[in-house]
Amino acid sequence: MKTFKIKTVLLLAFISLSGITFSQPMGPPPKGKQAQRQEKKENIEAMKVAFITSKLDLTPEEAQKFWPVYNQFTEKMHELRKKRRQDEREAKQNFEEMTDKEAEQAIDNDLAVRQKELDLQKEYNTKFKTVLPLKKVAKLYHAEEQFKMVLLKKLKDKPER
């Protein structure tokens, strides 16, 4: 009888302690996919800013003039690319049911958005030349391509989860 009481008390104590232990949060709550995506985007943007800054060797005065213009450019370009990706997704879902007329319209829409991207690049090329020397504008385009390659390599080398 005495061992039964000891076992019962030990069992109840174990259950109580287990409940207390497991009821405590284990680290920060998991982030939603949207929050994780936003955090990754911010990290990539910070890496890009650091990369471009080092490659262009911007003076403080140049940086002060350049970054607001560049940020406007990337924001507008992001919106155009987002529209193009959305249009592409919609077209892919309907390829089999599309008429020739609808397919032609989808192609024309894609080319129109790509033309807007090119027009935006030309517009901002002119603006970049007003805030940076020409050699640094050329370095900017090269640095953007280099950054894409570095980022793709990091993603490729990243272990699968």
JSON list of C-alpha atoms in Angstrom, two decimals:
[
{"chain": "A", "resi": 1, "resn": "MET", "atom": "CA", "xyz": [0.00, 0.00, 0.00]},
{"chain": "A", "resi": 2, "resn": "LYS", "atom": "CA", "xyz": [2.84, 2.33, 0.89]},
{"chain": "A", "resi": 3, "resn": "THR", "atom": "CA", "xyz": [4.57, 1.80, -2.48]},
{"chain": "A", "resi": 4, "resn": "PHE", "atom": "CA", "xyz": [1.25, 2.43, -4.23]},
{"chain": "A", "resi": 5, "resn": "LYS", "atom": "CA", "xyz": [0.95, 5.84, -2.51]},
{"chain": "A", "resi": 6, "resn": "ILE", "atom": "CA", "xyz": [4.55, 6.72, -3.37]},
{"chain": "A", "resi": 7, "resn": "LYS", "atom": "CA", "xyz": [4.02, 5.70, -7.00]},
{"chain": "A", "resi": 8, "resn": "THR", "atom": "CA", "xyz": [0.78, 7.69, -7.15]},
{"chain": "A", "resi": 9, "resn": "VAL", "atom": "CA", "xyz": [2.40, 10.79, -5.64]},
{"chain": "A", "resi": 10, "resn": "LEU", "atom": "CA", "xyz": [5.37, 10.49, -8.00]},
{"chain": "A", "resi": 11, "resn": "LEU", "atom": "CA", "xyz": [3.06, 10.02, -10.99]},
{"chain": "A", "resi": 12, "resn": "LEU", "atom": "CA", "xyz": [0.97, 13.06, -10.03]},
{"chain": "A", "resi": 13, "resn": "ALA", "atom": "CA", "xyz": [4.11, 15.13, -9.46]},
{"chain": "A", "resi": 14, "resn": "PHE", "atom": "CA", "xyz": [5.49, 14.05, -12.85]},
{"chain": "A", "resi": 15, "resn": "ILE", "atom": "CA", "xyz": [2.22, 14.89, -14.61]},
{"chain": "A", "resi": 16, "resn": "SER", "atom": "CA", "xyz": [2.04, 18.27, -12.87]},
{"chain": "A", "resi": 17, "resn": "LEU", "atom": "CA", "xyz": [5.62, 19.16, -13.73]},
{"chain": "A", "resi": 18, "resn": "SER", "atom": "CA", "xyz": [5.16, 17.96, -17.30]},
{"chain": "A", "resi": 19, "resn": "GLY", "atom": "CA", "xyz": [2.09, 20.13, -17.68]},
{"chain": "A", "resi": 20, "resn": "ILE", "atom": "CA", "xyz": [3.93, 23.16, -16.35]},
{"chain": "A", "resi": 21, "resn": "THR", "atom": "CA", "xyz": [6.97, 22.50, -18.51]},
{"chain": "A", "resi": 22, "resn": "PHE", "atom": "CA", "xyz": [5.05, 21.95, -21.75]},
{"chain": "A", "resi": 23, "resn": "SER", "atom": "CA", "xyz": [2.66, 24.83, -21.18]},
{"chain": "A", "resi": 24, "resn": "GLN", "atom": "CA", "xyz": [5.54, 27.32, -21.38]},
{"chain": "A", "resi": 25, "resn": "PRO", "atom": "CA", "xyz": [6.15, 28.77, -24.83]},
{"chain": "A", "resi": 26, "resn": "MET", "atom": "CA", "xyz": [9.20, 27.37, -26.54]},
{"chain": "A", "resi": 27, "resn": "GLY", "atom": "CA", "xyz": [10.92, 30.44, -27.97]},
{"chain": "A", "resi": 28, "resn": "PRO", "atom": "CA", "xyz": [9.16, 33.07, -30.04]},
{"chain": "A", "resi": 29, "resn": "PRO", "atom": "CA", "xyz": [5.92, 32.07, -31.72]},
{"chain": "A", "resi": 30, "resn": "PRO", "atom": "CA", "xyz": [6.34, 30.82, -35.27]},
{"chain": "A", "resi": 31, "resn": "LYS", "atom": "CA", "xyz": [6.02, 33.50, -37.91]},
{"chain": "A", "resi": 32, "resn": "GLY", "atom": "CA", "xyz": [3.43, 33.29, -40.62]},
{"chain": "A", "resi": 33, "resn": "LYS", "atom": "CA", "xyz": [4.51, 32.73, -44.20]},
{"chain": "A", "resi": 34, "resn": "GLN", "atom": "CA", "xyz": [3.79, 36.36, -45.05]},
{"chain": "A", "resi": 35, "resn": "ALA", "atom": "CA", "xyz": [6.01, 37.59, -42.19]},
{"chain": "A", "resi": 36, "resn": "GLN", "atom": "CA", "xyz": [8.79, 35.18, -43.17]},
{"chain": "A", "resi": 37, "resn": "ARG", "atom": "CA", "xyz": [8.58, 36.29, -46.79]},
{"chain": "A", "resi": 38, "resn": "GLN", "atom": "CA", "xyz": [8.71, 39.96, -45.76]},
{"chain": "A", "resi": 39, "resn": "GLU", "atom": "CA", "xyz": [11.71, 39.32, -43.51]},
{"chain": "A", "resi": 40, "resn": "LYS", "atom": "CA", "xyz": [13.56, 37.51, -46.32]},
{"chain": "A", "resi": 41, "resn": "LYS", "atom": "CA", "xyz": [12.77, 40.35, -48.70]},
{"chain": "A", "resi": 42, "resn": "GLU", "atom": "CA", "xyz": [14.11, 42.92, -46.24]},
{"chain": "A", "resi": 43, "resn": "ASN", "atom": "CA", "xyz": [17.28, 40.86, -45.71]},
{"chain": "A", "resi": 44, "resn": "ILE", "atom": "CA", "xyz": [17.85, 40.60, -49.45]},
{"chain": "A", "resi": 45, "resn": "GLU", "atom": "CA", "xyz": [17.29, 44.34, -49.88]},
{"chain": "A", "resi": 46, "resn": "ALA", "atom": "CA", "xyz": [19.79, 45.10, -47.11]},
{"chain": "A", "resi": 47, "resn": "MET", "atom": "CA", "xyz": [22.33, 42.78, -48.75]},
{"chain": "A", "resi": 48, "resn": "LYS", "atom": "CA", "xyz": [21.73, 44.48, -52.10]},
{"chain": "A", "resi": 49, "resn": "VAL", "atom": "CA", "xyz": [22.21, 47.98, -50.65]},
{"chain": "A", "resi": 50, "resn": "ALA", "atom": "CA", "xyz": [25.46, 46.92, -48.99]},
{"chain": "A", "resi": 51, "resn": "PHE", "atom": "CA", "xyz": [26.65, 45.18, -52.15]},
{"chain": "A", "resi": 52, "resn": "ILE", "atom": "CA", "xyz": [25.90, 48.12, -54.45]},
{"chain": "A", "resi": 53, "resn": "THR", "atom": "CA", "xyz": [27.32, 50.65, -52.00]},
{"chain": "A", "resi": 54, "resn": "SER", "atom": "CA", "xyz": [30.61, 48.76, -51.81]},
{"chain": "A", "resi": 55, "resn": "LYS", "atom": "CA", "xyz": [30.84, 48.18, -55.57]},
{"chain": "A", "resi": 56, "resn": "LEU", "atom": "CA", "xyz": [30.08, 51.82, -56.47]},
{"chain": "A", "resi": 57, "resn": "ASP", "atom": "CA", "xyz": [32.24, 53.27, -53.69]},
{"chain": "A", "resi": 58, "resn": "LEU", "atom": "CA", "xyz": [29.72, 56.06, -53.17]},
{"chain": "A", "resi": 59, "resn": "THR", "atom": "CA", "xyz": [30.72, 59.24, -51.38]},
{"chain": "A", "resi": 60, "resn": "PRO", "atom": "CA", "xyz": [28.29, 60.36, -48.65]},
{"chain": "A", "resi": 61, "resn": "GLU", "atom": "CA", "xyz": [27.02, 63.13, -50.97]},
{"chain": "A", "resi": 62, "resn": "GLU", "atom": "CA", "xyz": [26.50, 60.69, -53.85]},
{"chain": "A", "resi": 63, "resn": "ALA", "atom": "CA", "xyz": [24.75, 58.20, -51.59]},
{"chain": "A", "resi": 64, "resn": "GLN", "atom": "CA", "xyz": [22.43, 60.88, -50.26]},
{"chain": "A", "resi": 65, "resn": "LYS", "atom": "CA", "xyz": [21.33, 61.78, -53.80]},
{"chain": "A", "resi": 66, "resn": "PHE", "atom": "CA", "xyz": [21.47, 58.30, -55.32]},
{"chain": "A", "resi": 67, "resn": "TRP", "atom": "CA", "xyz": [19.51, 56.09, -52.90]},
{"chain": "A", "resi": 68, "resn": "PRO", "atom": "CA", "xyz": [16.17, 57.96, -53.02]},
{"chain": "A", "resi": 69, "resn": "VAL", "atom": "CA", "xyz": [16.24, 57.84, -56.84]},
{"chain": "A", "resi": 70, "resn": "TYR", "atom": "CA", "xyz": [17.28, 54.18, -56.89]},
{"chain": "A", "resi": 71, "resn": "ASN", "atom": "CA", "xyz": [14.60, 53.24, -54.35]},
{"chain": "A", "resi": 72, "resn": "GLN", "atom": "CA", "xyz": [11.92, 54.92, -56.50]},
{"chain": "A", "resi": 73, "resn": "PHE", "atom": "CA", "xyz": [13.19, 53.02, -59.51]},
{"chain": "A", "resi": 74, "resn": "THR", "atom": "CA", "xyz": [13.19, 49.64, -57.78]},
{"chain": "A", "resi": 75, "resn": "GLU", "atom": "CA", "xyz": [9.71, 50.24, -56.34]},
{"chain": "A", "resi": 76, "resn": "LYS", "atom": "CA", "xyz": [8.26, 51.09, -59.76]},
{"chain": "A", "resi": 77, "resn": "MET", "atom": "CA", "xyz": [10.10, 48.21, -61.41]},
{"chain": "A", "resi": 78, "resn": "HIS", "atom": "CA", "xyz": [8.82, 45.84, -58.73]},
{"chain": "A", "resi": 79, "resn": "GLU", "atom": "CA", "xyz": [5.23, 46.86, -59.47]},
{"chain": "A", "resi": 80, "resn": "LEU", "atom": "CA", "xyz": [5.68, 46.26, -63.21]},
{"chain": "A", "resi": 81, "resn": "ARG", "atom": "CA", "xyz": [7.28, 42.86, -62.64]},
{"chain": "A", "resi": 82, "resn": "LYS", "atom": "CA", "xyz": [4.55, 41.92, -60.19]},
{"chain": "A", "resi": 83, "resn": "LYS", "atom": "CA", "xyz": [1.93, 42.75, -62.85]},
{"chain": "A", "resi": 84, "resn": "ARG", "atom": "CA", "xyz": [3.79, 40.73, -65.47]},
{"chain": "A", "resi": 85, "resn": "ARG", "atom": "CA", "xyz": [4.05, 37.68, -63.15]},
{"chain": "A", "resi": 86, "resn": "GLN", "atom": "CA", "xyz": [0.35, 37.94, -62.33]},
{"chain": "A", "resi": 87, "resn": "ASP", "atom": "CA", "xyz": [-0.57, 38.12, -66.02]},
{"chain": "A", "resi": 88, "resn": "GLU", "atom": "CA", "xyz": [1.71, 35.14, -66.75]},
{"chain": "A", "resi": 89, "resn": "ARG", "atom": "CA", "xyz": [0.06, 33.06, -64.01]},
{"chain": "A", "resi": 90, "resn": "GLU", "atom": "CA", "xyz": [-3.39, 33.85, -65.36]},
{"chain": "A", "resi": 91, "resn": "ALA", "atom": "CA", "xyz": [-2.33, 32.99, -68.91]},
{"chain": "A", "resi": 92, "resn": "LYS", "atom": "CA", "xyz": [-0.74, 29.68, -67.83]},
{"chain": "A", "resi": 93, "resn": "GLN", "atom": "CA", "xyz": [-3.97, 28.61, -66.15]},
{"chain": "A", "resi": 94, "resn": "ASN", "atom": "CA", "xyz": [-5.94, 29.21, -69.33]},
{"chain": "A", "resi": 95, "resn": "PHE", "atom": "CA", "xyz": [-3.57, 28.12, -72.12]},
{"chain": "A", "resi": 96, "resn": "GLU", "atom": "CA", "xyz": [-5.63, 25.11, -73.15]},
{"chain": "A", "resi": 97, "resn": "GLU", "atom": "CA", "xyz": [-8.94, 26.99, -73.24]},
{"chain": "A", "resi": 98, "resn": "MET", "atom": "CA", "xyz": [-7.59, 30.17, -74.88]},
{"chain": "A", "resi": 99, "resn": "THR", "atom": "CA", "xyz": [-8.73, 31.19, -78.28]},
{"chain": "A", "resi": 100, "resn": "ASP", "atom": "CA", "xyz": [-6.12, 32.48, -80.72]},
{"chain": "A", "resi": 101, "resn": "LYS", "atom": "CA", "xyz": [-7.44, 35.99, -80.12]},
{"chain": "A", "resi": 102, "resn": "GLU", "atom": "CA", "xyz": [-6.99, 35.63, -76.34]},
{"chain": "A", "resi": 103, "resn": "ALA", "atom": "CA", "xyz": [-3.49, 34.20, -76.80]},
{"chain": "A", "resi": 104, "resn": "GLU", "atom": "CA", "xyz": [-2.56, 37.11, -79.03]},
{"chain": "A", "resi": 105, "resn": "GLN", "atom": "CA", "xyz": [-3.93, 39.53, -76.42]},
{"chain": "A", "resi": 106, "resn": "ALA", "atom": "CA", "xyz": [-1.90, 37.83, -73.66]},
{"chain": "A", "resi": 107, "resn": "ILE", "atom": "CA", "xyz": [1.27, 38.12, -75.75]},
{"chain": "A", "resi": 108, "resn": "ASP", "atom": "CA", "xyz": [0.55, 41.77, -76.56]},
{"chain": "A", "resi": 109, "resn": "ASN", "atom": "CA", "xyz": [-0.06, 42.52, -72.87]},
{"chain": "A", "resi": 110, "resn": "ASP", "atom": "CA", "xyz": [3.23, 40.86, -71.91]},
{"chain": "A", "resi": 111, "resn": "LEU", "atom": "CA", "xyz": [5.16, 42.82, -74.51]},
{"chain": "A", "resi": 112, "resn": "ALA", "atom": "CA", "xyz": [3.49, 46.05, -73.39]},
{"chain": "A", "resi": 113, "resn": "VAL", "atom": "CA", "xyz": [4.56, 45.50, -69.78]},
{"chain": "A", "resi": 114, "resn": "ARG", "atom": "CA", "xyz": [8.09, 44.60, -70.90]},
{"chain": "A", "resi": 115, "resn": "GLN", "atom": "CA", "xyz": [8.17, 47.83, -72.93]},
{"chain": "A", "resi": 116, "resn": "LYS", "atom": "CA", "xyz": [7.08, 49.78, -69.83]},
{"chain": "A", "resi": 117, "resn": "GLU", "atom": "CA", "xyz": [9.97, 48.17, -67.94]},
{"chain": "A", "resi": 118, "resn": "LEU", "atom": "CA", "xyz": [12.41, 49.23, -70.66]},
{"chain": "A", "resi": 119, "resn": "ASP", "atom": "CA", "xyz": [10.95, 52.76, -70.73]},
{"chain": "A", "resi": 120, "resn": "LEU", "atom": "CA", "xyz": [11.32, 52.96, -66.96]},
{"chain": "A", "resi": 121, "resn": "GLN", "atom": "CA", "xyz": [14.95, 51.80, -67.19]},
{"chain": "A", "resi": 122, "resn": "LYS", "atom": "CA", "xyz": [15.67, 54.49, -69.79]},
{"chain": "A", "resi": 123, "resn": "GLU", "atom": "CA", "xyz": [13.94, 57.16, -67.69]},
{"chain": "A", "resi": 124, "resn": "TYR", "atom": "CA", "xyz": [15.90, 56.26, -64.58]},
{"chain": "A", "resi": 125, "resn": "ASN", "atom": "CA", "xyz": [19.16, 55.89, -66.50]},
{"chain": "A", "resi": 126, "resn": "THR", "atom": "CA", "xyz": [18.81, 59.60, -67.26]},
{"chain": "A", "resi": 127, "resn": "LYS", "atom": "CA", "xyz": [18.08, 60.33, -63.59]},
{"chain": "A", "resi": 128, "resn": "PHE", "atom": "CA", "xyz": [21.02, 58.23, -62.39]},
{"chain": "A", "resi": 129, "resn": "LYS", "atom": "CA", "xyz": [23.33, 60.21, -64.67]},
{"chain": "A", "resi": 130, "resn": "THR", "atom": "CA", "xyz": [22.25, 63.42, -62.91]},
{"chain": "A", "resi": 131, "resn": "VAL", "atom": "CA", "xyz": [23.24, 62.12, -59.45]},
{"chain": "A", "resi": 132, "resn": "LEU", "atom": "CA", "xyz": [26.27, 59.92, -60.28]},
{"chain": "A", "resi": 133, "resn": "PRO", "atom": "CA", "xyz": [29.26, 60.10, -62.61]},
{"chain": "A", "resi": 134, "resn": "LEU", "atom": "CA", "xyz": [28.82, 58.04, -65.80]},
{"chain": "A", "resi": 135, "resn": "LYS", "atom": "CA", "xyz": [31.35, 55.40, -64.73]},
{"chain": "A", "resi": 136, "resn": "LYS", "atom": "CA", "xyz": [29.42, 54.79, -61.53]},
{"chain": "A", "resi": 137, "resn": "VAL", "atom": "CA", "xyz": [26.17, 54.46, -63.48]},
{"chain": "A", "resi": 138, "resn": "ALA", "atom": "CA", "xyz": [27.85, 51.80, -65.62]},
{"chain": "A", "resi": 139, "resn": "LYS", "atom": "CA", "xyz": [29.18, 50.14, -62.45]},
{"chain": "A", "resi": 140, "resn": "LEU", "atom": "CA", "xyz": [25.64, 50.19, -61.03]},
{"chain": "A", "resi": 141, "resn": "TYR", "atom": "CA", "xyz": [24.28, 48.03, -63.85]},
{"chain": "A", "resi": 142, "resn": "HIS", "atom": "CA", "xyz": [27.22, 45.65, -63.52]},
{"chain": "A", "resi": 143, "resn": "ALA", "atom": "CA", "xyz": [26.79, 45.51, -59.73]},
{"chain": "A", "resi": 144, "resn": "GLU", "atom": "CA", "xyz": [23.09, 44.67, -60.09]},
{"chain": "A", "resi": 145, "resn": "GLU", "atom": "CA", "xyz": [23.95, 41.73, -62.34]},
{"chain": "A", "resi": 146, "resn": "GLN", "atom": "CA", "xyz": [26.72, 40.60, -60.00]},
{"chain": "A", "resi": 147, "resn": "PHE", "atom": "CA", "xyz": [24.32, 40.75, -57.06]},
{"chain": "A", "resi": 148, "resn": "LYS", "atom": "CA", "xyz": [21.80, 38.58, -58.91]},
{"chain": "A", "resi": 149, "resn": "MET", "atom": "CA", "xyz": [24.52, 36.01, -59.53]},
{"chain": "A", "resi": 150, "resn": "VAL", "atom": "CA", "xyz": [25.64, 36.05, -55.88]},
{"chain": "A", "resi": 151, "resn": "LEU", "atom": "CA", "xyz": [22.04, 35.71, -54.70]},
{"chain": "A", "resi": 152, "resn": "LEU", "atom": "CA", "xyz": [21.31, 32.83, -57.08]},
{"chain": "A", "resi": 153, "resn": "LYS", "atom": "CA", "xyz": [24.47, 31.06, -55.94]},
{"chain": "A", "resi": 154, "resn": "LYS", "atom": "CA", "xyz": [23.45, 31.46, -52.29]},
{"chain": "A", "resi": 155, "resn": "LEU", "atom": "CA", "xyz": [20.01, 30.08, -53.03]},
{"chain": "A", "resi": 156, "resn": "LYS", "atom": "CA", "xyz": [21.47, 27.20, -55.02]},
{"chain": "A", "resi": 157, "resn": "ASP", "atom": "CA", "xyz": [23.96, 26.32, -52.27]},
{"chain": "A", "resi": 158, "resn": "LYS", "atom": "CA", "xyz": [21.36, 26.61, -49.51]},
{"chain": "A", "resi": 159, "resn": "PRO", "atom": "CA", "xyz": [20.56, 23.19, -48.01]},
{"chain": "A", "resi": 160, "resn": "GLU", "atom": "CA", "xyz": [17.05, 21.84, -48.51]},
{"chain": "A", "resi": 161, "resn": "ARG", "atom": "CA", "xyz": [14.76, 21.82, -45.49]}
]
